[in-house]
C-alpha positions as CSV (number, residue, x, y, z in Angstrom):
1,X,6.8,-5.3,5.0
2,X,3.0,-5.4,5.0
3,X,0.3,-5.2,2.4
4,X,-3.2,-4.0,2.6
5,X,-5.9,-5.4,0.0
6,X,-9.5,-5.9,-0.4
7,X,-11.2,-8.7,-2.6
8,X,-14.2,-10.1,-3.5
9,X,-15.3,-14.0,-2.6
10,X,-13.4,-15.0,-6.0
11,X,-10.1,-12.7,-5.3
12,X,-10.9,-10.3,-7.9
13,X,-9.4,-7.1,-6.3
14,X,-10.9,-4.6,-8.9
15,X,-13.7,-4.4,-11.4
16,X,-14.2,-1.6,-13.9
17,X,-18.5,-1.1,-13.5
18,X,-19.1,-2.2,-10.2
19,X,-17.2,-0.1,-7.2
20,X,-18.3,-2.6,-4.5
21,X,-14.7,-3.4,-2.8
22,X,-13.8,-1.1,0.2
23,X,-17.1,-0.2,2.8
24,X,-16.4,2.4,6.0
25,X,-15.8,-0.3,7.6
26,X,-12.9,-1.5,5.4
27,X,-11.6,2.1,5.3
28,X,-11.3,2.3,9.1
29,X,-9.2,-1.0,8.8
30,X,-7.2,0.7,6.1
31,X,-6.8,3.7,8.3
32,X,-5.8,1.8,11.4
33,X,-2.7,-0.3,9.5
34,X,-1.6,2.9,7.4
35,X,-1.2,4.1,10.8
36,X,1.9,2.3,11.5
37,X,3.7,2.8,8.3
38,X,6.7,4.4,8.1
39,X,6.1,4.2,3.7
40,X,3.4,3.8,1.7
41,X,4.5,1.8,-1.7
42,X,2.2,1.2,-4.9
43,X,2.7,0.4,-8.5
44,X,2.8,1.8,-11.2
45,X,-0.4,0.9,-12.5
46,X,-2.2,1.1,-9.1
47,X,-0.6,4.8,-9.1
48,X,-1.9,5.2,-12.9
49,X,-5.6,3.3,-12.1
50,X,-6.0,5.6,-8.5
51,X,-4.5,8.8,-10.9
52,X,-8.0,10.7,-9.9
53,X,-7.3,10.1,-6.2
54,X,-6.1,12.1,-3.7
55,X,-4.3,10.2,-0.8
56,X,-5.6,11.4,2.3
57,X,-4.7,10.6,5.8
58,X,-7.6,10.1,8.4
59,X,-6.5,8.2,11.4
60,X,-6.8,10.3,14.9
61,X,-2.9,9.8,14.7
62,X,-2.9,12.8,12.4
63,X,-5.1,14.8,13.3
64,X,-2.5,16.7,14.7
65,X,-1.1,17.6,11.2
66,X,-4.4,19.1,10.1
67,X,-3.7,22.2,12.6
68,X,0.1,22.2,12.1
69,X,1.1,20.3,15.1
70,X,3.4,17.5,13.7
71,X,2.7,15.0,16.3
72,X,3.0,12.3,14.2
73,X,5.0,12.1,10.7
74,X,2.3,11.6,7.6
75,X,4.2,8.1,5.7
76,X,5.7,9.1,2.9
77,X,4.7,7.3,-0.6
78,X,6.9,5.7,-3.3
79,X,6.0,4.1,-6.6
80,X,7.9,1.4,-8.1
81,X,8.0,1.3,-12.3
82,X,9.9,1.0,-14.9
83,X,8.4,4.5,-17.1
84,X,7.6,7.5,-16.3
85,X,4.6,7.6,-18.1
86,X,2.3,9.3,-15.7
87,X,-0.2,12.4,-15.6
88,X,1.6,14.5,-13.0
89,X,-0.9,16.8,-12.8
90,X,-3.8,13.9,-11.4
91,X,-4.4,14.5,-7.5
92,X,-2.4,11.2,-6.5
93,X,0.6,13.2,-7.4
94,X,-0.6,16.1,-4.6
95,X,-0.8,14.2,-1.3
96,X,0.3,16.3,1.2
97,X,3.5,13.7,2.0
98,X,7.0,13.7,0.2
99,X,6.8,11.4,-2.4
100,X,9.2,9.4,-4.4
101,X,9.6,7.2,-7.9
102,X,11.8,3.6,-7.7
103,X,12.8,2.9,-10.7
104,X,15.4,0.0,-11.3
105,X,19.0,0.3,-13.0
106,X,17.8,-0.5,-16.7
107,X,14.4,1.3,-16.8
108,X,14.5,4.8,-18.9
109,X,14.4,7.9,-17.8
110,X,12.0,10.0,-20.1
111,X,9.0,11.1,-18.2
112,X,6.3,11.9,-20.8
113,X,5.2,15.1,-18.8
114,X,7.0,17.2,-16.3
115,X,7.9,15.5,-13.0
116,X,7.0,17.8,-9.4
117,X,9.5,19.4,-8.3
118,X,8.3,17.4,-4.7
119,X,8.6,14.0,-6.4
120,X,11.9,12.7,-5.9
121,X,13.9,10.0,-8.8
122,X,15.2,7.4,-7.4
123,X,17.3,4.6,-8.8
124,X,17.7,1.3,-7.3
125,X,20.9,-0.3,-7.0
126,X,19.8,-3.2,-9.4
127,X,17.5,-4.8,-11.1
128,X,15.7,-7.1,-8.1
129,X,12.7,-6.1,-6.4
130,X,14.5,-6.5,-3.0
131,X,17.1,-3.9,-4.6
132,X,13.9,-1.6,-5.0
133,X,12.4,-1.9,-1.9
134,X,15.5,-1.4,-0.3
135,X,16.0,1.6,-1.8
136,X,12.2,2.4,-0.4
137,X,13.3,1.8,2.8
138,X,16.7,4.0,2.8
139,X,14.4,7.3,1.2
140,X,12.1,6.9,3.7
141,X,14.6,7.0,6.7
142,X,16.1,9.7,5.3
143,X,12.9,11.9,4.4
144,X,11.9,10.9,8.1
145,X,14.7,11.9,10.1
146,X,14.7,11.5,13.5
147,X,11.3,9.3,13.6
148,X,12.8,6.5,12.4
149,X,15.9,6.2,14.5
150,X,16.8,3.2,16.0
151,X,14.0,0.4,14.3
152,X,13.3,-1.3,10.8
153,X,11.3,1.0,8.4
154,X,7.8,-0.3,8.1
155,X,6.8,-0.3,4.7
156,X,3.0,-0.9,3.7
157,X,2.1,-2.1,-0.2
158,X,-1.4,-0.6,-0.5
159,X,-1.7,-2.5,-4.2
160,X,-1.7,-3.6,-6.7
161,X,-1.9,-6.9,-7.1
162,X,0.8,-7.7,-9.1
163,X,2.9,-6.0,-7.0
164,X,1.5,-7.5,-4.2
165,X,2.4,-11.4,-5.7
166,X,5.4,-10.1,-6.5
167,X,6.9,-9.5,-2.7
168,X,5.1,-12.8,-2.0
169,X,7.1,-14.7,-4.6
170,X,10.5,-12.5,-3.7
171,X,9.6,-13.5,-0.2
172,X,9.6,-10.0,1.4
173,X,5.8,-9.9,2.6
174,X,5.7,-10.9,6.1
175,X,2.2,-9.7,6.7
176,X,-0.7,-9.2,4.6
177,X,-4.3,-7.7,5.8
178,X,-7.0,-9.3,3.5
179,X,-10.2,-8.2,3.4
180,X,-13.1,-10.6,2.4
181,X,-16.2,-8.8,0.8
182,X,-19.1,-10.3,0.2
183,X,-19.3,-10.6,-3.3
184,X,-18.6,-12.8,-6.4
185,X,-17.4,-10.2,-9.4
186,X,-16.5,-13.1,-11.8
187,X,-14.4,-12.5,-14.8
188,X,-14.3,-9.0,-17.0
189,X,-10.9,-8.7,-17.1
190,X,-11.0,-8.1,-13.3
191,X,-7.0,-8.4,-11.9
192,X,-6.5,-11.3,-9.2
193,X,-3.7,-12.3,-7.4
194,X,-4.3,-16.1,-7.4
195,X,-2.9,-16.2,-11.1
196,X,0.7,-14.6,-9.8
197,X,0.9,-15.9,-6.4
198,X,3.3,-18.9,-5.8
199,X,2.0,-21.5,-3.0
200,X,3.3,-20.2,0.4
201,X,2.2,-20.7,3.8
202,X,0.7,-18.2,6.0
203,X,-0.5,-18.7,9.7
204,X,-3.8,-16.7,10.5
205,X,-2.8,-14.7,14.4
206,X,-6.2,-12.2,13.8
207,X,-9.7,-12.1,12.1
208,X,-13.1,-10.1,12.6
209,X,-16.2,-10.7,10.9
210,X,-18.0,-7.2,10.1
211,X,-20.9,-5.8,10.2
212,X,-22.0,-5.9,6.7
213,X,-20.7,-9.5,6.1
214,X,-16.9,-8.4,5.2
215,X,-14.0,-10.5,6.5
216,X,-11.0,-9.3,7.9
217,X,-8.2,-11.2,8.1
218,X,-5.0,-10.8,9.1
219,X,-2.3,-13.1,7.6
220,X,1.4,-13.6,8.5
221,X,4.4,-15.5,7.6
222,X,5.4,-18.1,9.8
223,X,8.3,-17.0,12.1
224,X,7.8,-13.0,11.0
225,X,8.0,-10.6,14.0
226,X,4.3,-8.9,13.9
227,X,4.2,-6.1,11.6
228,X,2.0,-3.5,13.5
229,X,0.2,-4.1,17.3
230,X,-2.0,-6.8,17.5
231,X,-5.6,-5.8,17.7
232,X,-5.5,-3.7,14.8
233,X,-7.8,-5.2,12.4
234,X,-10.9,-4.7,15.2
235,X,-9.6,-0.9,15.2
């Protein structure tokens, strides 16, 4: 499992008045690792926060899909909570990609407004987040069929942070793709992950520096197998 996050110099990962996290540059980044997912996995209250936006697939990979040709299978995306208290009617919940809810074994099942008849419920086999991912991973096989014969579903965390310290501390994160931007956001109730994340050591295989003063970074858990090609960060 990967994740994908930008932050500022302080590792605030979001502020509500000043949009500055995430340049072309970043996006291209975000583009080239989405690439090689398999799933795309978020939170709930990255899935509530992003409710206005509309996942969209970019990478030349897919271009094919854009005139019918399915050369390459578009990741499907899951959401791990433990309500169903979303706005189903928000673009997130219209990406053109099957699309699944995790909840685990003790979370209700209410939903405060009609769920899609393309979002699938799913219900992990217990309360862990390994039994949640797990259950991820087994949707996604099956949703992709044939493209996943034979190899370990890649699954991609695109936020948020909690979720993201989360995986650390369960110690299912074997890569994460960090960028650096170059700005100091300070407080106003901006989420970081430094308050959540327990110390663990990560070796460093790939960096870039870009062109307007981001970092990329590309940090892995000693002894993980590589999570996508090497090389991808300079994509």
């Amino acid at each position: 499992m990967a994740a994908c996050l930008a932050a500022s110099v302080d590792g605030r990962i979001w502020h509500p008045d000043v949009p500055v996290l995430g340049s072309d540059d970043d996006r291209q980044v975000l583009e080239a690792v989405r690439s090689q997912a398999d799933v795309l996995l978020y939170g709930a209250g990255t899935a509530r926060a992003d409710s206005r936006r509309r996942i969209q697939f970019r990478h030349e990979r897919y271009a094919a899909v854009a005139v019918g040709r399915l050369a390459r299978v578009v990741p499907p995306i899951a959401v791990l909570c433990r309500s169903l208290d979303f706005d189903f009617s928000s673009p997130f919940w219209t990406s053109d990609c099957p699309m699944a809810i995790v909840r685990d074994a003790s979370s209700p099942g209410v939903a405060s407004s009609p769920v899609p008849a393309g979002v699938e419920l799913l219900a992990a086999a217990g309360e862990s987040l390994a039994a949640a991912v797990g259950a991820v991973a087994c949707w996604a096989r099956r949703v992709l069929g044939g493209a996943a014969d034979g190899r370990t579903i890649r699954v991609l965390c695109e936020g948020g942070g909690h979720l993201v310290g989360s995986l650390v501390r369960a110690g299912l994160l074997d890569e994460l793709f960090l960028t650096v931007t170059p700005w100091v956001l300070g407080d106003g109730g901006t989420p970081s992950t430094s308050a959540i994340l327990t110390p663990t050591p990560l070796t460093l295989p790939e960096w870039r520096v870009g062109a307007a003063g981001e970092v990329f970074l590309r940090y892995r858990r000693p002894g993980a197998d590589p999570w996508a090609p090497e090389g991808i960060t300079s994509a």
